[in-house]
Amino acid sequence: MIRLIGALLGGAVALVAAQLVGTAFMQGMSIPVPGAVAGLLLMLLALAIAGGVPDGLGRMSDFLLRHLNLFFVPAGVGLMAHLGLLARDGGPLVIAIVVSTLAGLVVAGLVFVWARKRTGDVT
Amino acid sequence: MSALVWLGITIIAYLGALALARRVKGNPLANPVLVASIPVILVMLATGTPHEVYQKGGEWLLLLLGPATVALAIPLFRNWPKVRAAAAPLLLAIGAGSATAVATALGTAWVLGAELETLISLAPKSVTTPIAMGIAQTTGGLPLLAAAIVIVTGIIGAIAGPWLLNRMGIADPEAHGVALGTAAHGIGTARAFQEGEETGTFSGVAMGINGIATALVLPWLLIWLFG
């Protein structure tokens, strides 16, 4: 039990550390890539070098990703609190959001399936 | 103290939304972000709490988005051979989907007569909140409006995406992932992980690549378009 908690904490520390280093690096180089994305790449590199995922890190990541929606709830609350913002150009805005989201989704899906067939990679 | 209370209320609302989603067998209509936000807003209204006060508690959860983004590296590493094998189709699909979203968003809103600031705030709608707000800021849009548009985009994509793709005859889990991650960022990716780890991984990859590419390219495009 204590070992599991220790491993999970270690995983959490590794995730936060990767983000902090990524943020510092991107700010130092003044590249407009968010620190968390840089941290993702850093973590991927570290895993490739280590050749595997430590148990605690794996469990911690699975937990965070299973509850990814939770971290967006404050943004959802913020949206409803500032609903007036969407009233600005309300109709055109809502139509544009719906149309473009669905169009982007379908095009991405169709192009992926099409390109996969062309590259002859059928899995 | 009150920050902790609002944090607790948010988590309880989220657990309730999860229970509801399970009851309706993961029906995309029961989107946890949407469902969990409603009771929180109702409590805020009932107690007359301004959004700034709520946000002191809510910020704690937003803070966790960073480590959660880094955590995407783990399923990506586990599924690396599959992602590598699909690298070219993946990049093509992300590019096409992302460009389509920007073009149709600007085109539709422009035809319908939206103002310039609204147009600029719409452009970065497919990427996660911090990137979209940054782009809106540097190009003369409204960061808060951009953030609101991003969230609506994510919820719409997560709710309608899987259904629409199935209707179009696209059933491949990897294609679902690419589409959700490209068009509906983190909220789409959360939905993709509900469908399975492979779908979630491809969604995470698409979200990350689209986020980086959009942050690098879109500001220049907007400056060129609108001066």
Short mmCIF file of C-alpha atoms in Angstrom, two decimals:
data_model
loop_
_atom_site.label_atom_id
_atom_site.label_comp_id
_atom_site.label_asym_id
_atom_site.label_seq_id
_atom_site.Cartn_x
_atom_site.Cartn_y
_atom_site.Cartn_z
CA MET A 1 0.00 0.00 0.00
CA ILE A 2 2.71 2.46 1.05
CA ARG A 3 4.79 1.40 -1.93
CA LEU A 4 1.87 1.99 -4.28
CA ILE A 5 1.26 5.47 -2.88
CA GLY A 6 4.96 6.23 -3.18
CA ALA A 7 5.00 5.06 -6.80
CA LEU A 8 1.91 7.14 -7.63
CA LEU A 9 3.45 10.23 -6.01
CA GLY A 10 6.64 9.60 -7.95
CA GLY A 11 4.59 9.47 -11.15
CA ALA A 12 2.86 12.75 -10.29
CA VAL A 13 6.19 14.44 -9.55
CA ALA A 14 7.60 13.20 -12.89
CA LEU A 15 4.59 14.65 -14.79
CA VAL A 16 4.82 18.05 -13.08
CA ALA A 17 8.62 18.15 -13.46
CA ALA A 18 8.36 17.45 -17.20
CA GLN A 19 5.86 20.29 -17.56
CA LEU A 20 8.00 22.76 -15.60
CA VAL A 21 11.16 21.92 -17.55
CA GLY A 22 9.20 22.11 -20.82
CA THR A 23 7.78 25.52 -19.88
CA ALA A 24 11.20 26.88 -18.87
CA PHE A 25 12.79 25.59 -22.07
CA MET A 26 10.14 27.08 -24.37
CA GLN A 27 10.26 30.43 -22.56
CA GLY A 28 14.04 30.45 -22.73
CA MET A 29 13.97 29.81 -26.46
CA SER A 30 10.87 32.08 -26.84
CA ILE A 31 9.07 29.46 -28.93
CA PRO A 32 5.25 29.86 -28.71
CA VAL A 33 4.66 26.16 -27.91
CA PRO A 34 2.84 25.65 -24.58
CA GLY A 35 4.97 24.21 -21.77
CA ALA A 36 2.70 21.20 -21.27
CA VAL A 37 3.11 20.13 -24.91
CA ALA A 38 6.88 20.51 -24.60
CA GLY A 39 6.66 18.45 -21.39
CA LEU A 40 4.77 15.76 -23.32
CA LEU A 41 7.60 15.52 -25.87
CA LEU A 42 10.19 15.48 -23.08
CA MET A 43 8.33 12.69 -21.28
CA LEU A 44 8.11 10.69 -24.51
CA LEU A 45 11.86 11.03 -24.97
CA ALA A 46 12.48 9.95 -21.36
CA LEU A 47 10.25 6.87 -21.81
CA ALA A 48 12.05 5.95 -25.04
CA ILE A 49 15.41 6.16 -23.24
CA ALA A 50 14.12 4.21 -20.22
CA GLY A 51 12.52 1.67 -22.58
CA GLY A 52 9.33 1.30 -20.53
CA VAL A 53 6.70 2.99 -18.35
CA PRO A 54 7.27 2.79 -14.55
CA ASP A 55 4.20 1.34 -12.80
CA GLY A 56 3.37 4.41 -10.70
CA LEU A 57 3.69 6.79 -13.65
CA GLY A 58 1.48 4.54 -15.78
CA ARG A 59 -1.26 4.34 -13.14
CA MET A 60 -1.14 8.06 -12.39
CA SER A 61 -1.40 8.91 -16.11
CA ASP A 62 -4.27 6.49 -16.67
CA PHE A 63 -6.09 8.08 -13.73
CA LEU A 64 -5.58 11.65 -15.00
CA LEU A 65 -6.64 10.76 -18.55
CA ARG A 66 -9.71 8.85 -17.38
CA HIS A 67 -10.84 12.03 -15.63
CA LEU A 68 -9.67 14.54 -18.24
CA ASN A 69 -13.21 15.97 -18.37
CA LEU A 70 -13.01 17.03 -14.70
CA PHE A 71 -10.28 19.56 -15.50
CA PHE A 72 -12.53 21.23 -18.08
CA VAL A 73 -15.51 21.67 -15.73
CA PRO A 74 -14.27 25.06 -14.39
CA ALA A 75 -13.99 26.22 -18.01
CA GLY A 76 -17.56 25.02 -18.63
CA VAL A 77 -18.69 26.97 -15.55
CA GLY A 78 -16.77 29.99 -16.82
CA LEU A 79 -18.55 29.68 -20.15
CA MET A 80 -21.99 29.68 -18.53
CA ALA A 81 -21.01 32.59 -16.26
CA HIS A 82 -19.94 34.59 -19.33
CA LEU A 83 -22.74 33.49 -21.62
CA GLY A 84 -23.21 37.16 -22.45
CA LEU A 85 -19.96 37.00 -24.41
CA LEU A 86 -21.53 34.64 -26.91
CA ALA A 87 -24.43 37.07 -27.31
CA ARG A 88 -21.97 39.27 -29.20
CA ASP A 89 -22.73 38.33 -32.81
CA GLY A 90 -24.68 35.45 -31.19
CA GLY A 91 -26.46 33.86 -34.17
CA PRO A 92 -23.59 33.95 -36.68
CA LEU A 93 -21.17 32.85 -33.96
CA VAL A 94 -23.12 29.77 -32.92
CA ILE A 95 -23.77 28.73 -36.53
CA ALA A 96 -20.09 29.22 -37.40
CA ILE A 97 -18.98 27.13 -34.40
CA VAL A 98 -21.33 24.24 -35.20
CA VAL A 99 -20.60 24.21 -38.95
CA SER A 100 -16.83 24.47 -38.61
CA THR A 101 -16.55 21.90 -35.81
CA LEU A 102 -18.51 19.28 -37.71
CA ALA A 103 -16.77 20.10 -41.02
CA GLY A 104 -13.31 19.83 -39.45
CA LEU A 105 -14.25 16.57 -37.79
CA VAL A 106 -15.61 14.91 -40.91
CA VAL A 107 -12.74 16.10 -43.14
CA ALA A 108 -10.12 14.86 -40.66
CA GLY A 109 -11.85 11.47 -40.41
CA LEU A 110 -12.37 11.06 -44.16
CA VAL A 111 -8.83 12.15 -45.10
CA PHE A 112 -7.36 9.76 -42.54
CA VAL A 113 -9.31 6.79 -43.87
CA TRP A 114 -8.56 7.76 -47.48
CA ALA A 115 -4.82 8.31 -46.89
CA ARG A 116 -4.58 5.01 -45.05
CA LYS A 117 -5.99 3.12 -48.00
CA ARG A 118 -3.62 4.94 -50.38
CA THR A 119 -0.55 4.12 -48.32
CA GLY A 120 -1.71 0.51 -48.49
CA ASP A 121 -1.63 0.16 -44.76
CA VAL A 122 -4.76 -1.81 -43.92
CA THR A 123 -4.85 -2.82 -40.30
CA MET B 1 -11.64 28.21 2.71
CA SER B 2 -14.35 29.06 0.18
CA ALA B 3 -11.96 28.05 -2.62
CA LEU B 4 -11.86 24.54 -1.11
CA VAL B 5 -15.66 24.46 -0.86
CA TRP B 6 -16.03 25.34 -4.57
CA LEU B 7 -13.39 22.78 -5.46
CA GLY B 8 -15.40 20.19 -3.52
CA ILE B 9 -18.69 21.21 -5.15
CA THR B 10 -17.10 20.92 -8.60
CA ILE B 11 -15.76 17.43 -7.88
CA ILE B 12 -19.11 16.27 -6.48
CA ALA B 13 -20.90 17.67 -9.56
CA TYR B 14 -18.40 15.84 -11.78
CA LEU B 15 -18.93 12.53 -9.92
CA GLY B 16 -22.67 13.02 -10.35
CA ALA B 17 -22.17 13.64 -14.07
CA LEU B 18 -20.07 10.45 -14.30
CA ALA B 19 -22.79 8.45 -12.56
CA LEU B 20 -25.35 9.83 -15.01
CA ALA B 21 -23.09 9.05 -17.99
CA ARG B 22 -22.76 5.46 -16.74
CA ARG B 23 -26.53 5.17 -16.34
CA VAL B 24 -27.12 6.17 -19.96
CA LYS B 25 -24.27 3.85 -21.01
CA GLY B 26 -21.85 6.57 -22.07
CA ASN B 27 -24.33 8.33 -24.38
CA PRO B 28 -22.33 11.31 -25.76
CA LEU B 29 -25.28 13.63 -25.01
CA ALA B 30 -24.50 13.24 -21.31
CA ASN B 31 -21.22 15.12 -21.79
CA PRO B 32 -19.61 15.38 -18.31
CA VAL B 33 -18.31 18.95 -18.83
CA LEU B 34 -21.79 20.15 -19.77
CA VAL B 35 -23.70 18.11 -17.18
CA ALA B 36 -21.33 18.93 -14.28
CA SER B 37 -21.29 22.68 -15.02
CA ILE B 38 -25.06 23.07 -14.60
CA PRO B 39 -25.40 22.23 -10.86
CA VAL B 40 -22.29 24.32 -10.09
CA ILE B 41 -23.83 27.33 -11.85
CA LEU B 42 -27.12 26.76 -10.00
CA VAL B 43 -25.32 26.76 -6.61
CA MET B 44 -23.46 29.93 -7.63
CA LEU B 45 -26.76 31.61 -8.57
CA ALA B 46 -28.50 30.44 -5.40
CA THR B 47 -25.69 31.78 -3.17
CA GLY B 48 -25.03 34.90 -5.25
CA THR B 49 -21.40 33.92 -5.78
CA PRO B 50 -19.55 35.90 -8.46
CA HIS B 51 -17.50 33.93 -10.99
CA GLU B 52 -14.21 35.39 -9.70
CA VAL B 53 -14.81 33.77 -6.29
CA TYR B 54 -15.66 30.40 -7.84
CA GLN B 55 -12.60 30.57 -10.04
CA LYS B 56 -10.28 30.60 -6.99
CA GLY B 57 -11.36 27.00 -6.40
CA GLY B 58 -11.78 26.11 -10.06
CA GLU B 59 -8.23 27.22 -10.87
CA TRP B 60 -6.89 24.21 -8.96
CA LEU B 61 -8.48 21.88 -11.50
CA LEU B 62 -7.41 23.96 -14.50
CA LEU B 63 -3.88 23.72 -13.13
CA LEU B 64 -4.04 19.93 -13.46
CA LEU B 65 -4.60 20.24 -17.22
CA GLY B 66 -0.82 20.69 -17.57
CA PRO B 67 0.26 17.39 -15.98
CA ALA B 68 -2.70 15.67 -17.69
CA THR B 69 -1.38 16.89 -21.05
CA VAL B 70 2.08 15.54 -20.20
CA ALA B 71 0.39 12.24 -19.23
CA LEU B 72 -0.68 11.81 -22.88
CA ALA B 73 2.95 10.74 -23.47
CA ILE B 74 2.27 7.43 -21.72
CA PRO B 75 -0.47 5.99 -24.01
CA LEU B 76 1.44 7.51 -26.92
CA PHE B 77 4.54 5.55 -25.90
CA ARG B 78 2.52 2.35 -25.42
CA ASN B 79 0.91 2.70 -28.87
CA TRP B 80 3.97 4.13 -30.61
CA PRO B 81 4.22 1.43 -33.35
CA LYS B 82 0.60 2.06 -34.39
CA VAL B 83 1.06 5.84 -34.43
CA ARG B 84 4.30 5.54 -36.42
CA ALA B 85 2.70 3.23 -38.95
CA ALA B 86 -0.03 5.83 -39.52
CA ALA B 87 2.24 8.89 -39.44
CA ALA B 88 1.59 10.16 -42.98
CA PRO B 89 -2.23 9.73 -42.95
CA LEU B 90 -2.24 11.26 -39.46
CA LEU B 91 -0.42 14.44 -40.53
CA LEU B 92 -2.53 14.79 -43.68
CA ALA B 93 -5.77 14.36 -41.75
CA ILE B 94 -4.76 16.84 -39.04
CA GLY B 95 -3.72 19.44 -41.63
CA ALA B 96 -6.87 19.04 -43.71
CA GLY B 97 -9.22 18.96 -40.71
CA SER B 98 -7.58 21.93 -39.03
CA ALA B 99 -7.55 24.06 -42.19
CA THR B 100 -11.18 23.14 -42.90
CA ALA B 101 -12.23 24.19 -39.39
CA VAL B 102 -10.48 27.57 -39.62
CA ALA B 103 -11.74 28.26 -43.17
CA THR B 104 -15.37 27.28 -42.54
CA ALA B 105 -15.44 29.15 -39.21
CA LEU B 106 -14.15 32.38 -40.76
CA GLY B 107 -16.20 31.91 -43.94
CA THR B 108 -19.50 31.20 -42.22
CA ALA B 109 -19.17 33.99 -39.66
CA TRP B 110 -18.02 36.47 -42.33
CA VAL B 111 -20.92 35.65 -44.67
CA LEU B 112 -23.34 36.03 -41.74
CA GLY B 113 -21.85 39.44 -40.99
CA ALA B 114 -19.89 38.95 -37.76
CA GLU B 115 -17.52 41.69 -36.56
CA LEU B 116 -13.77 41.54 -37.09
CA GLU B 117 -12.95 40.86 -33.42
CA THR B 118 -15.40 37.97 -33.41
CA LEU B 119 -13.83 36.52 -36.56
CA ILE B 120 -10.34 36.65 -35.06
CA SER B 121 -11.57 35.07 -31.83
CA LEU B 122 -13.20 32.25 -33.82
CA ALA B 123 -10.10 31.24 -35.79
CA PRO B 124 -8.23 29.33 -33.06
CA LYS B 125 -11.35 27.43 -31.95
CA SER B 126 -10.02 23.90 -32.53
CA VAL B 127 -7.11 24.08 -30.07
CA THR B 128 -7.01 24.00 -26.27
CA THR B 129 -7.95 27.06 -24.22
CA PRO B 130 -4.48 28.40 -23.30
CA ILE B 131 -3.22 28.26 -26.91
CA ALA B 132 -6.43 29.80 -28.30
CA MET B 133 -6.37 32.62 -25.74
CA GLY B 134 -2.74 33.34 -26.56
CA ILE B 135 -3.45 33.53 -30.28
CA ALA B 136 -6.50 35.78 -29.77
CA GLN B 137 -4.41 38.05 -27.57
CA THR B 138 -1.56 38.52 -30.05
CA THR B 139 -3.81 39.03 -33.09
CA GLY B 140 -6.35 41.51 -31.72
CA GLY B 141 -9.17 39.12 -30.82
CA LEU B 142 -10.93 38.79 -27.46
CA PRO B 143 -9.20 36.14 -25.31
CA LEU B 144 -12.26 35.48 -23.09
CA LEU B 145 -14.51 35.10 -26.13
CA ALA B 146 -11.94 32.78 -27.72
CA ALA B 147 -11.95 30.64 -24.56
CA ALA B 148 -15.75 30.42 -24.56
CA ILE B 149 -15.77 29.44 -28.24
CA VAL B 150 -13.16 26.73 -27.58
CA ILE B 151 -15.29 25.16 -24.85
CA VAL B 152 -18.47 25.19 -26.98
CA THR B 153 -16.47 23.66 -29.83
CA GLY B 154 -15.16 20.87 -27.59
CA ILE B 155 -18.61 20.03 -26.21
CA ILE B 156 -20.26 20.02 -29.66
CA GLY B 157 -17.47 17.86 -31.11
CA ALA B 158 -17.57 15.39 -28.22
CA ILE B 159 -21.37 15.08 -28.38
CA ALA B 160 -21.97 14.97 -32.15
CA GLY B 161 -18.58 13.69 -33.38
CA PRO B 162 -18.77 9.91 -32.82
CA TRP B 163 -22.39 9.82 -34.03
CA LEU B 164 -21.65 11.84 -37.18
CA LEU B 165 -18.56 9.78 -38.04
CA ASN B 166 -20.53 6.54 -37.70
CA ARG B 167 -23.26 7.97 -39.94
CA MET B 168 -20.60 8.75 -42.55
CA GLY B 169 -19.52 5.11 -42.44
CA ILE B 170 -16.27 5.84 -40.56
CA ALA B 171 -16.01 3.23 -37.82
CA ASP B 172 -12.21 2.88 -37.51
CA PRO B 173 -11.26 3.77 -33.90
CA GLU B 174 -8.06 5.49 -35.04
CA ALA B 175 -10.01 7.70 -37.47
CA HIS B 176 -12.44 8.60 -34.67
CA GLY B 177 -9.48 9.60 -32.52
CA VAL B 178 -7.83 11.75 -35.19
CA ALA B 179 -11.11 13.53 -35.96
CA LEU B 180 -12.00 14.19 -32.30
CA GLY B 181 -8.51 15.41 -31.38
CA THR B 182 -8.18 17.66 -34.44
CA ALA B 183 -11.61 19.29 -34.20
CA ALA B 184 -12.46 19.16 -30.50
CA HIS B 185 -9.12 19.31 -28.56
CA GLY B 186 -9.11 18.06 -24.94
CA ILE B 187 -12.86 17.61 -24.50
CA GLY B 188 -12.91 15.54 -27.70
CA THR B 189 -9.91 13.60 -26.41
CA ALA B 190 -11.68 12.89 -23.11
CA ARG B 191 -14.56 11.48 -25.18
CA ALA B 192 -12.10 9.49 -27.29
CA PHE B 193 -10.59 7.85 -24.19
CA GLN B 194 -14.12 6.75 -23.25
CA GLU B 195 -14.23 4.87 -26.56
CA GLY B 196 -10.91 3.15 -25.87
CA GLU B 197 -7.19 3.67 -25.32
CA GLU B 198 -6.30 3.46 -29.02
CA THR B 199 -8.92 6.08 -29.95
CA GLY B 200 -7.80 8.25 -27.05
CA THR B 201 -4.13 7.99 -28.02
CA PHE B 202 -4.76 9.03 -31.62
CA SER B 203 -6.94 11.88 -30.36
CA GLY B 204 -4.20 13.03 -28.00
CA VAL B 205 -1.62 12.97 -30.79
CA ALA B 206 -3.92 14.91 -33.13
CA MET B 207 -4.68 17.46 -30.42
CA GLY B 208 -0.98 17.98 -29.65
CA ILE B 209 0.16 18.31 -33.26
CA ASN B 210 -2.77 20.56 -34.18
CA GLY B 211 -2.08 22.72 -31.11
CA ILE B 212 1.60 23.18 -31.97
CA ALA B 213 0.98 23.78 -35.69
CA THR B 214 -1.88 26.22 -35.00
CA ALA B 215 0.19 28.18 -32.46
CA LEU B 216 3.01 28.51 -35.00
CA VAL B 217 1.02 29.22 -38.20
CA LEU B 218 -2.35 30.81 -37.38
CA PRO B 219 -1.12 34.16 -35.98
CA TRP B 220 0.74 34.85 -39.26
CA LEU B 221 -2.28 33.86 -41.30
CA LEU B 222 -4.57 36.17 -39.30
CA ILE B 223 -2.14 39.09 -39.56
CA TRP B 224 -1.90 38.50 -43.31
CA LEU B 225 -5.70 38.24 -43.69
CA PHE B 226 -6.80 41.11 -41.47
CA GLY B 227 -3.62 43.21 -41.15
#
